[in-house]
Coordinates of C-alpha atoms in Angstrom, one line a residue:
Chain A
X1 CA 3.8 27.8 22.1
X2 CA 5.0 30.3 19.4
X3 CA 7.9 28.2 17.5
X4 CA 10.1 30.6 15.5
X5 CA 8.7 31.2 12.0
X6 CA 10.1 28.8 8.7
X7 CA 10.2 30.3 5.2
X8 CA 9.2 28.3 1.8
X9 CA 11.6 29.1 -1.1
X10 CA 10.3 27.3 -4.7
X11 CA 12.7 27.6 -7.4
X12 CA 12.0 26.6 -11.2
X13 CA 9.1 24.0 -9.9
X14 CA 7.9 22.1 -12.8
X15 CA 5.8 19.0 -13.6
X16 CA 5.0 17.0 -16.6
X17 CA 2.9 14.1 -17.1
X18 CA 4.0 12.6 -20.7
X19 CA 3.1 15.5 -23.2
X20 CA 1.6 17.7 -20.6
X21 CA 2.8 20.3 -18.3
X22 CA 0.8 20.6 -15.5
X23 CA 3.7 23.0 -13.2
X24 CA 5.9 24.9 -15.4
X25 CA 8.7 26.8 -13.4
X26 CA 7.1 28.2 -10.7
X27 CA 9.0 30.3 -8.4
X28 CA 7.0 31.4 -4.6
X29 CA 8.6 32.8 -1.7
X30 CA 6.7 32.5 1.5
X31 CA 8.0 33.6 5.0
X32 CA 6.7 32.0 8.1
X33 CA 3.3 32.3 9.5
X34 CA 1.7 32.2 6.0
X35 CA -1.7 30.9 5.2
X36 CA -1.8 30.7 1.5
X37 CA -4.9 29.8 -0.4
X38 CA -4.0 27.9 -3.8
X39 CA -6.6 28.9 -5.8
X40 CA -7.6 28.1 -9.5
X41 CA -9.6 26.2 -11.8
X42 CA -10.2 22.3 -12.2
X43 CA -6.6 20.9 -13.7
X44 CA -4.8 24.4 -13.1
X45 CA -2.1 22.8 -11.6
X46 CA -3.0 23.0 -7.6
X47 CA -2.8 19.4 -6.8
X48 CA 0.6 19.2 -8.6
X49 CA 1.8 22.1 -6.8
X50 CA 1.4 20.8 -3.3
X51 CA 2.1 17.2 -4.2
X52 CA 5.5 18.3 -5.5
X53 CA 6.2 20.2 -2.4
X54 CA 5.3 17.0 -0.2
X55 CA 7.3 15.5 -1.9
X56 CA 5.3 12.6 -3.1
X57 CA 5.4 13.7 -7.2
X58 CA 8.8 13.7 -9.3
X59 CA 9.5 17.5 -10.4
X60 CA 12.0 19.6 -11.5
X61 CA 12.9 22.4 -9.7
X62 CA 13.9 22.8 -5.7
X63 CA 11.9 23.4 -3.0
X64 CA 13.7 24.6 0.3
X65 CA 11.9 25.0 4.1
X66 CA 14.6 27.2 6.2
X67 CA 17.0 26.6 3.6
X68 CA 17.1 23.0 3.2
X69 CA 15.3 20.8 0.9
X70 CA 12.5 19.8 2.1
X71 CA 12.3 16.3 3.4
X72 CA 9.4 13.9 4.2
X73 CA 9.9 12.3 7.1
X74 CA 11.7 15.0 9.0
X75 CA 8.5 15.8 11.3
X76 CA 8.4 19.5 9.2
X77 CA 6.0 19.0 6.7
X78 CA 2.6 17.1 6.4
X79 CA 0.4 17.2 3.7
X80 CA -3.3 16.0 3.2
X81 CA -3.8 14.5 -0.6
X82 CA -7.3 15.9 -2.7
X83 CA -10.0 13.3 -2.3
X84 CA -8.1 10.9 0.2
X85 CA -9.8 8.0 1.2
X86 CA -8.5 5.8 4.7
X87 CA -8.8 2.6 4.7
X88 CA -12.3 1.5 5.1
X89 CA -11.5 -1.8 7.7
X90 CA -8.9 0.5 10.0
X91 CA -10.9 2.3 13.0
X92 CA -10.8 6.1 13.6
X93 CA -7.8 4.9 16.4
X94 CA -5.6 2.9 14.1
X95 CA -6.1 5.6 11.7
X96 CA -4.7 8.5 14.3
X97 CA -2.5 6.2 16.0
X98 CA -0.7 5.4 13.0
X99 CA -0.6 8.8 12.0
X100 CA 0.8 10.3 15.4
X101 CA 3.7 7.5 15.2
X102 CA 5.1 8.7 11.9
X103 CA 4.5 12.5 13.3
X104 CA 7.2 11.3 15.7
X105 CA 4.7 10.6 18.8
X106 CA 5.2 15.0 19.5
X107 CA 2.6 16.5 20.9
X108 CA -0.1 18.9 18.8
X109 CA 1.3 21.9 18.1
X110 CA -2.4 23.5 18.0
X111 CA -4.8 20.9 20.3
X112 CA -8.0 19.6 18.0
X113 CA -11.2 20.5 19.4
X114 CA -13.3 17.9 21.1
X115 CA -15.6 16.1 19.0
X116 CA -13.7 17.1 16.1
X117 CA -13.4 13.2 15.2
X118 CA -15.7 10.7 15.9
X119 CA -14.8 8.3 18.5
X120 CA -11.6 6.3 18.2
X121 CA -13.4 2.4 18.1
X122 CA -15.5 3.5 15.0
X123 CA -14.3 1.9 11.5
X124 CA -13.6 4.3 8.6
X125 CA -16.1 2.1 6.3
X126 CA -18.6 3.3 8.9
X127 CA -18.3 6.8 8.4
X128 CA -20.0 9.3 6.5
X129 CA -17.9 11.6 3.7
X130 CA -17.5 14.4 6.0
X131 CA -16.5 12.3 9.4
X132 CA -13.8 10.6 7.6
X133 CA -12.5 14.0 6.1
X134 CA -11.9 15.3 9.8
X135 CA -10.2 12.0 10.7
X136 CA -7.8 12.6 7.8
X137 CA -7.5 16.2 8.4
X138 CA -6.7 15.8 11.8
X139 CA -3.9 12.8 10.8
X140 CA -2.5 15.7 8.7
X141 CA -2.2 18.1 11.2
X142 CA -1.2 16.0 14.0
X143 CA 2.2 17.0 15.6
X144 CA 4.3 20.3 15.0
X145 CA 4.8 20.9 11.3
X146 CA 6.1 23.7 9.6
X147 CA 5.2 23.6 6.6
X148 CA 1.2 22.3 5.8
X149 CA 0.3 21.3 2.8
X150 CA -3.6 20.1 2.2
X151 CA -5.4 19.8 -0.9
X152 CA -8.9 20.5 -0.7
X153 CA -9.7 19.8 2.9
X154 CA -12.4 21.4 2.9
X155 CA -14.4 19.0 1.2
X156 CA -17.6 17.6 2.4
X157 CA -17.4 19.0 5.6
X158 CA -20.3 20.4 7.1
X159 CA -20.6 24.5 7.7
X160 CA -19.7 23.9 11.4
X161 CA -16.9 22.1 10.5
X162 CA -15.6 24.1 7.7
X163 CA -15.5 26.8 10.3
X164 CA -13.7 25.0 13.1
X165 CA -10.9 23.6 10.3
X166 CA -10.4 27.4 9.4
X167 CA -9.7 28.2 12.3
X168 CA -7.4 25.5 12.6
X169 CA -5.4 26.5 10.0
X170 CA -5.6 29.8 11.0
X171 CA -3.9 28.6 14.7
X172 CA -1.1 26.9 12.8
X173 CA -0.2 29.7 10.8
X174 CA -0.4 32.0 14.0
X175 CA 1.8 29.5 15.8
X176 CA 4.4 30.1 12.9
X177 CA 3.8 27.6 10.0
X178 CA 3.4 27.8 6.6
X179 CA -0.3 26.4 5.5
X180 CA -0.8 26.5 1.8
X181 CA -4.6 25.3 1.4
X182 CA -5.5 24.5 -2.6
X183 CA -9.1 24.8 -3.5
X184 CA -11.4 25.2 -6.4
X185 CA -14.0 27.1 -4.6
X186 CA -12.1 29.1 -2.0
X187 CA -14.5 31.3 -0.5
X188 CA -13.8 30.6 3.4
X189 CA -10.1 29.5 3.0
X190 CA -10.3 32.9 1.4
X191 CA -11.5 35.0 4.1
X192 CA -8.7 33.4 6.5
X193 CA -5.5 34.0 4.3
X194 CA -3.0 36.4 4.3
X195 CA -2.1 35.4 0.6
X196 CA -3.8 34.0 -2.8
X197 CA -1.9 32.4 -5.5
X198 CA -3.9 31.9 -8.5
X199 CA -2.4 28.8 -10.9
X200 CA -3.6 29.2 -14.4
X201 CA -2.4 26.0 -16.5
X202 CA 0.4 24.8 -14.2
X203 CA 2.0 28.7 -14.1
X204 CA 1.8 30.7 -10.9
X205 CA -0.6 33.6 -12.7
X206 CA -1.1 35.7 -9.9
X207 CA 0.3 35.8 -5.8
X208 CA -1.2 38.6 -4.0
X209 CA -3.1 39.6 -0.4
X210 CA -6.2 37.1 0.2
X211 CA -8.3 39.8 0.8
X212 CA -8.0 41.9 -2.4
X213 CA -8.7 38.0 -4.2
X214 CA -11.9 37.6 -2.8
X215 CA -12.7 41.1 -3.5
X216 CA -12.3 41.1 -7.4
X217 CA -14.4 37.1 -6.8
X218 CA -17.2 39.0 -5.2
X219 CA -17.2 42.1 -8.1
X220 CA -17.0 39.4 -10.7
X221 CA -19.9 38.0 -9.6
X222 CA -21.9 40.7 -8.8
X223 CA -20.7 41.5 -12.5
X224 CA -21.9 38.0 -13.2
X225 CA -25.1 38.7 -11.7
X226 CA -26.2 42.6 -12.9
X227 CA -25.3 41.3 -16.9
Chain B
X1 CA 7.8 1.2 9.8
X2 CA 6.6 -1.1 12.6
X3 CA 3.9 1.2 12.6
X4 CA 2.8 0.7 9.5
X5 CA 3.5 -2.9 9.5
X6 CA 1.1 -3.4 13.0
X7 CA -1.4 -1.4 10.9
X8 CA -1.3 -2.9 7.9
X9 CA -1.7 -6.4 9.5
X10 CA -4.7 -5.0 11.4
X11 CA -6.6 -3.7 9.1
X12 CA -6.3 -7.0 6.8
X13 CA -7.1 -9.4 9.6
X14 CA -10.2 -7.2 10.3
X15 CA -11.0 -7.7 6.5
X16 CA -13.7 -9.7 5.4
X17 CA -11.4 -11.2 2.5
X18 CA -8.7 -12.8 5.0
X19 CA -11.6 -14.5 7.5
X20 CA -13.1 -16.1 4.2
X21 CA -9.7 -17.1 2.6
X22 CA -8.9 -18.9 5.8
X23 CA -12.1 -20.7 6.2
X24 CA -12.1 -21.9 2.8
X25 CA -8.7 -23.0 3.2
X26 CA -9.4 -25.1 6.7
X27 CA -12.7 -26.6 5.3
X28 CA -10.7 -27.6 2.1
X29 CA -8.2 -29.2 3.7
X30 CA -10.4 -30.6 6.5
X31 CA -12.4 -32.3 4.2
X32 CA -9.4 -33.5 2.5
X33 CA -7.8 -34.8 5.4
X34 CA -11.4 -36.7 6.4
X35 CA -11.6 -38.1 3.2
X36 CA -8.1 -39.5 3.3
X37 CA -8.6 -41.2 6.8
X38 CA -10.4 -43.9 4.7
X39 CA -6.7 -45.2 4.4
X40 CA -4.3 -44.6 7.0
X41 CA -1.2 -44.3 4.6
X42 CA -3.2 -41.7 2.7
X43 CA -3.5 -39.7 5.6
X44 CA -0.7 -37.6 3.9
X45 CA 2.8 -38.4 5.9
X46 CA 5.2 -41.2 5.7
X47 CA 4.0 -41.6 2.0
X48 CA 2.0 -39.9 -0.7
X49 CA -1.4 -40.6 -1.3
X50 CA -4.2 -38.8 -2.7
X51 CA -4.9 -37.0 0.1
X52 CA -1.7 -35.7 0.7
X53 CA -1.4 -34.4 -2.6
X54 CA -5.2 -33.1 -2.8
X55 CA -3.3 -30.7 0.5
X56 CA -0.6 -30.1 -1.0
X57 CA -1.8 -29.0 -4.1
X58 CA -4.6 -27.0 -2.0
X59 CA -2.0 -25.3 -0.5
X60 CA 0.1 -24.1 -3.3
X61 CA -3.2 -23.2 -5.3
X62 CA -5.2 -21.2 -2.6
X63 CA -3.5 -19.3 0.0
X64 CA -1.2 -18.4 -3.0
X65 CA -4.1 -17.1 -5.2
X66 CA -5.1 -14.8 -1.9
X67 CA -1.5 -13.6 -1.4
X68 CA -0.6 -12.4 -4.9
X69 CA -4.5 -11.0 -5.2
X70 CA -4.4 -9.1 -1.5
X71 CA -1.0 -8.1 -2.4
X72 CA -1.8 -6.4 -5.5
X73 CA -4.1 -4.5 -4.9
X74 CA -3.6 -3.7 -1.1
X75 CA -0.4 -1.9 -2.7
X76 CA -2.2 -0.4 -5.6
X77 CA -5.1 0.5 -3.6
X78 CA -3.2 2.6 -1.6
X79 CA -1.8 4.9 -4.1
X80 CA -5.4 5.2 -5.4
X81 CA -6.8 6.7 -2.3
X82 CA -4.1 9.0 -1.6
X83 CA -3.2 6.9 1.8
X84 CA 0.4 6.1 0.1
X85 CA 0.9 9.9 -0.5
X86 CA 0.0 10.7 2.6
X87 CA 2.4 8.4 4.5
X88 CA 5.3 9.1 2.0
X89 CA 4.6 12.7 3.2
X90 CA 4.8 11.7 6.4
X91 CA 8.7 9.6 5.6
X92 CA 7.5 6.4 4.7
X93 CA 9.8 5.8 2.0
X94 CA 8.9 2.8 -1.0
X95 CA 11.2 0.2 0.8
X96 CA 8.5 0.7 3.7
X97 CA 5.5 0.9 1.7
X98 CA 6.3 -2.2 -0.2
X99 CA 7.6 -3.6 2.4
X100 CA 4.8 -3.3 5.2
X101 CA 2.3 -4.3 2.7
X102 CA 4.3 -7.8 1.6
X103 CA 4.6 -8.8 5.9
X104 CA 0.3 -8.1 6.3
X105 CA -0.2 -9.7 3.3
X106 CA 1.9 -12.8 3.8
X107 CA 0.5 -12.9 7.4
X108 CA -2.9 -13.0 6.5
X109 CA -2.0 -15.8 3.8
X110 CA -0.1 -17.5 6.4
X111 CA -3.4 -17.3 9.0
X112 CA -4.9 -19.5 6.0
X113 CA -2.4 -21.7 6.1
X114 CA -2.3 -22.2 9.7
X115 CA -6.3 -22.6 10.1
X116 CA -6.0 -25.6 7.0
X117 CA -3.1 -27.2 8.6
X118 CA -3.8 -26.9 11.9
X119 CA -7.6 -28.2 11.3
X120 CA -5.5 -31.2 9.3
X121 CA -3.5 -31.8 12.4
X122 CA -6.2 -31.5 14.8
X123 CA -7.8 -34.4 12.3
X124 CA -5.0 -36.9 12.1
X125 CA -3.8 -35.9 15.5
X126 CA -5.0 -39.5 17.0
X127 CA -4.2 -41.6 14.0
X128 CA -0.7 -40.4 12.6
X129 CA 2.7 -41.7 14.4
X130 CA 5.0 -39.1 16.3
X131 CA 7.8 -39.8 14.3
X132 CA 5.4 -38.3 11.0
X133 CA 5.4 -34.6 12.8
X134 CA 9.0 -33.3 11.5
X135 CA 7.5 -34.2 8.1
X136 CA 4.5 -32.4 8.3
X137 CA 6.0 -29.3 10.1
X138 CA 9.0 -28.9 7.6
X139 CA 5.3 -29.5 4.7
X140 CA 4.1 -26.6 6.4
X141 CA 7.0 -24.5 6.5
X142 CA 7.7 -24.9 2.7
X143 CA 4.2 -23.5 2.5
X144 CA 5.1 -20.4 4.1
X145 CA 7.5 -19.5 2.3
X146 CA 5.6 -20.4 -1.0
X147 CA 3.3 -18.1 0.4
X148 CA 5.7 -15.6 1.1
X149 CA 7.3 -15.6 -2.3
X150 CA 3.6 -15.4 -4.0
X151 CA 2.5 -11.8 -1.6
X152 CA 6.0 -10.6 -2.9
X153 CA 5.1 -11.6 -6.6
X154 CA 1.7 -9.6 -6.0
X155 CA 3.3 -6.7 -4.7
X156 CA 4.9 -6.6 -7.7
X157 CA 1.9 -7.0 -9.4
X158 CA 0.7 -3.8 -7.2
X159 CA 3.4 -2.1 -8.2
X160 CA 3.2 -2.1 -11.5
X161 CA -0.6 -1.8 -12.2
X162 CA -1.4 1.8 -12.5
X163 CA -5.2 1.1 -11.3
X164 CA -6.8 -1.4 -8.7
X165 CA -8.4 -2.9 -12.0
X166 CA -5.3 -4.0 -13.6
X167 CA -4.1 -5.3 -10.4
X168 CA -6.6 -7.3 -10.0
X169 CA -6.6 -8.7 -13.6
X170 CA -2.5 -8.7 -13.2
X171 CA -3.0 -10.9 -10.5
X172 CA -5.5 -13.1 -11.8
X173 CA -3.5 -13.7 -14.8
X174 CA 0.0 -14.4 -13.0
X175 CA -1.4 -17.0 -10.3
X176 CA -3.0 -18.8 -13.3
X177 CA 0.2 -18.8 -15.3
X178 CA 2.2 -19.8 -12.3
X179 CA -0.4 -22.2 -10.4
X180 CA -1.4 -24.0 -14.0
X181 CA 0.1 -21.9 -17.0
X182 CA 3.6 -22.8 -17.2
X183 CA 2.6 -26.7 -16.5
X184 CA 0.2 -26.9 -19.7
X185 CA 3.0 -25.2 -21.7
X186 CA 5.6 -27.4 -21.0
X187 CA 3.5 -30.3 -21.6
X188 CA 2.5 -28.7 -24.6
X189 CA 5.3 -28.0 -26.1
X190 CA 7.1 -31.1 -25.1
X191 CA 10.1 -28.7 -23.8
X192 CA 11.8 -31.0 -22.0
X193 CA 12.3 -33.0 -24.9
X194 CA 13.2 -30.1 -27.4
X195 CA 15.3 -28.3 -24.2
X196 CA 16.9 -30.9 -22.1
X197 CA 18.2 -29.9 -19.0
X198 CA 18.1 -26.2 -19.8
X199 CA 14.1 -26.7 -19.8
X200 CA 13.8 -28.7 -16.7
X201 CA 15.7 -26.0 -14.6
X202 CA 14.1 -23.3 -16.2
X203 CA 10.8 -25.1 -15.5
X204 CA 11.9 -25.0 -11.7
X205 CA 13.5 -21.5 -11.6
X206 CA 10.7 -19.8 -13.1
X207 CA 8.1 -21.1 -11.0
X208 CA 7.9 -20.1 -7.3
X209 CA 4.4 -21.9 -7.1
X210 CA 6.2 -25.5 -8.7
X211 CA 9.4 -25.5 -6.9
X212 CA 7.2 -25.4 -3.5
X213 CA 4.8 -28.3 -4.5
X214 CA 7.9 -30.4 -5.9
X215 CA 9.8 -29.9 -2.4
X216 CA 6.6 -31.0 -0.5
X217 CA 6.3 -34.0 -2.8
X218 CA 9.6 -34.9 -1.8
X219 CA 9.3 -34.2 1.9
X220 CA 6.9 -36.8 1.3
X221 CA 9.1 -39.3 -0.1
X222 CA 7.6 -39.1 -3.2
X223 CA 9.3 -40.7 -6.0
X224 CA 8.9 -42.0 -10.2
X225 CA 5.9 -40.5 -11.7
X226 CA 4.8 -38.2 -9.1
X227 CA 7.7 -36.0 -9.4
X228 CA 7.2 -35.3 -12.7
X229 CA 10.7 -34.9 -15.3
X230 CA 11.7 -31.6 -13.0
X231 CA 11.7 -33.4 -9.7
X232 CA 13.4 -36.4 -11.1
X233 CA 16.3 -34.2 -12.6
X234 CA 16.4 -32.5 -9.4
X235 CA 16.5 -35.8 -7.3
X236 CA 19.4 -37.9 -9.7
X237 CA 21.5 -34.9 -9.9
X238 CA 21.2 -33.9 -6.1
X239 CA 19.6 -36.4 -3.9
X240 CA 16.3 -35.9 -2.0
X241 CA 17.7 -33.4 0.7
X242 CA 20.1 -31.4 -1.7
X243 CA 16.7 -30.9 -3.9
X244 CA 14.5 -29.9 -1.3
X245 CA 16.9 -27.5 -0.4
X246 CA 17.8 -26.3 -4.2
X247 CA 13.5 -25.8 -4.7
X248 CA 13.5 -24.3 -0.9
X249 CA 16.2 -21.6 -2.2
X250 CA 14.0 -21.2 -5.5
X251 CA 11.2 -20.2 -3.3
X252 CA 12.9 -18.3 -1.3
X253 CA 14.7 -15.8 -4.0
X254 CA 11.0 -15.8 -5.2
X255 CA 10.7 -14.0 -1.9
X256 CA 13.5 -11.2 -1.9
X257 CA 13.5 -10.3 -6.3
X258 CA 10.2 -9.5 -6.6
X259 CA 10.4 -7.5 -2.7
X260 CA 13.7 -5.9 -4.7
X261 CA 11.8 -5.1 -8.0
X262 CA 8.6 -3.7 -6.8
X263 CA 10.8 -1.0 -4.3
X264 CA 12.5 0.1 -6.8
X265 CA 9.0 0.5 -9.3
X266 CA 7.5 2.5 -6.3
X267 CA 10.7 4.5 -5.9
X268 CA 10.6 5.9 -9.8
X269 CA 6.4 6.6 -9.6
X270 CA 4.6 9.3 -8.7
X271 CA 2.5 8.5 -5.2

């Protein structure tokens, strides 16, 4: 079902850990149906970004979803943390089941494929890398969010995988959220968006189409290549 | 929250850790218990004997060492992974974080404690008097709680450490102070001498772990030497029941400041 679209307004976002500023007033305004790729390099400030706007990191600054502050808890936003690891002893049930409880028991908003996670009696200490990444990014996109937040979920997935969590992110942004998607290596988030927002040392260096990104990545490294 | 709190509970019961703790904990006091049916009245109840204290102390010294260890670092462990981001995300605020991990821990402590005592009780079942049973229930309920206040000291522990490392050295270091720490200073020093009564409350207040074991020693009528200068104090200025209950309320606010302190830790961190 189409759900009407949300908007992301970030106002003066900043973040610093003791003498270093990893966000430094970042303003970004997103309407709804948005699938952003946060791109940039190792420590650019991606991470910070996102966990600011999940609310799960101190910052200064305000981050608003419709107009309101965002806040956890509300159903609205969901957000899958860089390099997360479940608990090893919980099965690939507890782990969902828990998950769908704090997502308010709602239904999907966009249905996972079958055999998108392994099956629900297997532990989490079981699994390899990949398996338990598309246990946890199906926890994060259980329910109806609108806003999306998930930090390099891409990792160790396989290519078939990678593919069908595109297009899951994709189908959430077409069903009217806002899915900002941080990576290091961006290539296939890249090829999905609508937008790129390039952090260079915790400052929002550059926000333009996804397309015309991955166009100046391939030139610069055919550029790479020819020299 | 219940949620969490089912899942928390789950996934420590299916832990390898909390199976072991608990069969340590029933051989121990099994084989305590055995040992002490050599004579009856040191079975443990209606007086105190060396077996009854060889429980007692077991059950101060291990079930606590699991709680405040399982407690520190089920807490700190879950900021390291990400999984306390992820549910903070998701509305879990720090009063439930802290809060679900302190009832799984506690009720993995407290599976110890029921495996040691019930394996006790299934051991002095045929020998031991009815009239001996309030004794040893109320023995076991001090023991919950002392193991309720030690997972709410580790949590603490959890909340402070910044990695699973210093919890676990944290909480190594705290359960030693508590458990055997404070004891050798005080004898040490001679505080009690020095303090007076200042010392011999402090001595109580400050020590979840030595408040429980005093209160079990006197639900077992101990008296004179066993008590030590704390217990005495307690028992002359109070009576038996009114320091059982004094050490019971020690325990107990053992429970809820730590519970208080560590939310409040969590609140003011970064996930």
């Amino acid at each position: 079902m189409i759900q009407p679209a949300s908007s992301l307004v970030v106002r003066g976002l900043g973040k610093r850990y003791g003498d270093h500023l990893a966000l430094e007033d970042l303003d970004l305004d997103l309407p709804g149906s948005t699938l952003l790729a946060v791109v940039g390099s190792n420590g650019a400030g991606k991470s910070t970004l996102l966990g600011s706007l999940a609310g799960v990191l101190r910052h200064d600054g305000t981050a608003t979803l419709d107009g309101r502050p965002i806040r956890p808890g509300d159903g609205r936003t969901t957000y899958l943390p860089q390099g997360l690891r479940l608990p090893a002893a919980a099965t690939v049930a507890d782990v969902l089941g828990l998950l769908r409880a704090l997502a308010g028991g709602m239904p999907d908003r966009v249905p996972l494929p079958q055999d998108f996670v392994p099956e629900g009696s297997r532990r989490i200490g079981e699994l390899s890398g990949g398996q338990a990444q598309r246990v946890a990014l199906a926890g994060a996109l259980m329910g109806a969010p609108d806003l999306v937040l998930l930090d390099e979920p891409l990792a160790n997935l396989d290519d078939e995988a990678r593919a069908t969590a595109t297009n899951l992110f994709r189908a959430h942004r077409e069903a009217g959220a806002i899915v900002l998607v941080a990576s290091p290596a961006a290539h296939d988030v890249l090829a999905a968006a609508d937008l790129a927002a390039r952090i260079d040392n915790g400052r929002l260096a550059t926000l333009g189409p996804a397309a015309a990104f991955l166009a100046s990545l391939g030139h610069a490294i055919r550029s790479e290549g020819a020299a | 929250m219940m949620a969490l709190a089912a899942f928390q509970a789950r996934i420590l019961f299916r832990g390898r850790s909390t199976i072991v703790a608990a069969a340590v904990f029933a051989v121990a006091a099994g084989l305590a218990t055995v040992l002490g049916l050599g004579s009856f009245r040191q079975v443990g109840l209606g007086a105190v004997g060396p077996a009854a204290a060889a429980i007692v102390n077991l059950a101060i010294l291990l079930p606590t060492a699991q709680a405040i260890l399982l407690g520190a670092l089920a807490l700190t462990g879950d900021r390291e992974n990400g999984f306390a981001a992820m549910l903070r995300a998701r509305g879990i605020g720090s009063g439930g974080l802290v809060l679900t991990t302190w009832w799984s821990v506690t009720a993995a402590a407290w599976l110890s404690l029921g495996a040691g005592f019930g394996l006790a009780a299934l051991v002095i079942a045929g020998t031991v008097p009815l009239e001996d049973l309030p004794t040893f229930a109320a023995l076991f309920a001090v023991m919950l709680v002392v193991a309720a206040a030690a997972a709410a000291i580790g949590v603490l522990v959890g909340a402070l450490a910044a990695t699973r490392l210093q919890a676990a050295l944290g909480a190594v270091a705290v359960w030693f102070t508590l458990a055997i720490g404070l004891d050798l200073l005080v004898l040490g020093l001679g505080a009690f001498v020095h303090f007076g009564e200042a010392a011999i409350l402090g001595a109580a207040a400050v020590d979840p772990l030595t408040s429980g074991r005093l209160a079990a020693l006197l639900l077992l009528d101990a008296d004179g030497g066993v008590l030590g200068p704390t217990g005495q104090y307690l028992v002359s200025r109070l009576g038996s029941p009114g320091a059982v209950l004094a050490l019971v309320c020690v325990v107990a606010a053992w429970v809820a400041l730590p519970i208080i302190a560590a939310i409040r830790i969590t609140d003011r961190r970064d996930s």
